[in-house]
Amino acid sequence: MSNASVHANRPSSLTITIDGREVNAVRGQTILEAAEAAGVWIPRLCHFPGLEEFGGCRVCVVVANGRSCASCTQPVAPGMVVENETEQVLETRRAIIEMLLVEGNHFCMFCEKSGRCELQALAYRLGITASRFDALWPKREVDASHPDVLIDRNRCILCSRCVRASRDFDGKHVFHFAGRGAHKRIVVNSSGSLADTSVASADRALEVCPVGSILPKRRGYDVPVGARTFDVAPIGAGTERARPEESR
Ligand code: FES
């Protein structure tokens, strides 16, 4: 029998277990996608619907069949047993978020993205009030040269959402990575500054930034504090509310 006919004969639907609950999945889905479709929320930062997976932040870590993996890149398999909300998994996620918080310069009380920032919202949802790690206080550049857009690298978590969205949603390739390790940073596709690029405030590269790193100017307080996305409901609540009736 040829490989093609073996694949053709494999059923496309399968079942996995997430925290003891049976969940229907489709061959080719990632664990994160299957969980999402079943109303089970898995934290994520670099994953964004419609963008190629990056697998860089590791916030979406789960234990699948006894091994830790990134749920945004790990495909489902029949009978897979996934741990999503065990204390071990939650503790790993807390450590990752705490490291992200000290690796940049995050001052939530002064940040206009407060209440809409996914990093801040994840920290609240995971019960983080302070990081156990020492702050690095790196020196990072702010580029406010563009009339309508600014980039504050102090808040950048290197998730690459802007890189992929500028390339794949906006067709512009404005943002790239440069440097390695602790020197890795976001740069723009001009020899000078943001003002010399084709970026525009309507670009989806701005919209997908999970933190307050790439922002449109003059919109900082369009929604008052207290009425913002994660002031109203915790991150992940939308997915959990959409859980199919039969699987509650
Ligand atoms: Fe999976 Fe970032 S969301 S590694």
PDB file of C-alpha atoms and ligand atoms in Angstrom, residues 32 42-48 53-61 69-74 159 161 164, ligand 1:
ATOM      1  CA  LEU A  32      -3.351  24.688  21.240  1.00  0.00           C
ATOM      2  CA  ILE A  42      -3.866  27.672  26.876  1.00  0.00           C
ATOM      3  CA  PRO A  43      -1.811  30.827  27.535  1.00  0.00           C
ATOM      4  CA  ARG A  44       0.223  32.106  24.608  1.00  0.00           C
ATOM      5  CA  LEU A  45       2.251  35.142  23.590  1.00  0.00           C
ATOM      6  CA  CYS A  46       3.962  34.507  20.266  1.00  0.00           C
ATOM      7  CA  HIS A  47       1.041  32.552  18.753  1.00  0.00           C
ATOM      8  CA  PHE A  48      -1.446  34.659  16.806  1.00  0.00           C
ATOM      9  CA  GLU A  53       3.868  29.585  14.289  1.00  0.00           C
ATOM     10  CA  PHE A  54       7.078  30.897  15.843  1.00  0.00           C
ATOM     11  CA  GLY A  55       7.313  28.681  18.942  1.00  0.00           C
ATOM     12  CA  GLY A  56       9.557  31.146  20.732  1.00  0.00           C
ATOM     13  CA  CYS A  57       7.942  32.305  23.974  1.00  0.00           C
ATOM     14  CA  ARG A  58       7.155  28.859  25.478  1.00  0.00           C
ATOM     15  CA  VAL A  59       4.307  30.306  27.544  1.00  0.00           C
ATOM     16  CA  CYS A  60       2.022  27.750  25.905  1.00  0.00           C
ATOM     17  CA  VAL A  61       3.974  24.886  27.475  1.00  0.00           C
ATOM     18  CA  CYS A  69       6.344  20.795  24.668  1.00  0.00           C
ATOM     19  CA  ALA A  70       5.086  24.004  23.097  1.00  0.00           C
ATOM     20  CA  SER A  71       1.380  23.386  22.447  1.00  0.00           C
ATOM     21  CA  CYS A  72       1.325  25.908  19.572  1.00  0.00           C
ATOM     22  CA  THR A  73       3.669  23.769  17.486  1.00  0.00           C
ATOM     23  CA  GLN A  74       3.022  20.217  18.755  1.00  0.00           C
ATOM     24  CA  CYS A 159       7.637  37.397  20.184  1.00  0.00           C
ATOM     25  CA  ARG A 161       4.329  38.823  15.958  1.00  0.00           C
ATOM     26  CA  ARG A 164       5.365  38.009  10.818  1.00  0.00           C
TER      27      ARG A 164
HETATM   28 FE1  FES B   1       3.661  28.705  21.861  1.00  0.00          FE
HETATM   29 FE2  FES B   1       4.812  31.101  22.122  1.00  0.00          FE
HETATM   30  S1  FES B   1       2.699  30.626  22.094  1.00  0.00           S
HETATM   31  S2  FES B   1       5.765  29.140  22.037  1.00  0.00           S
END
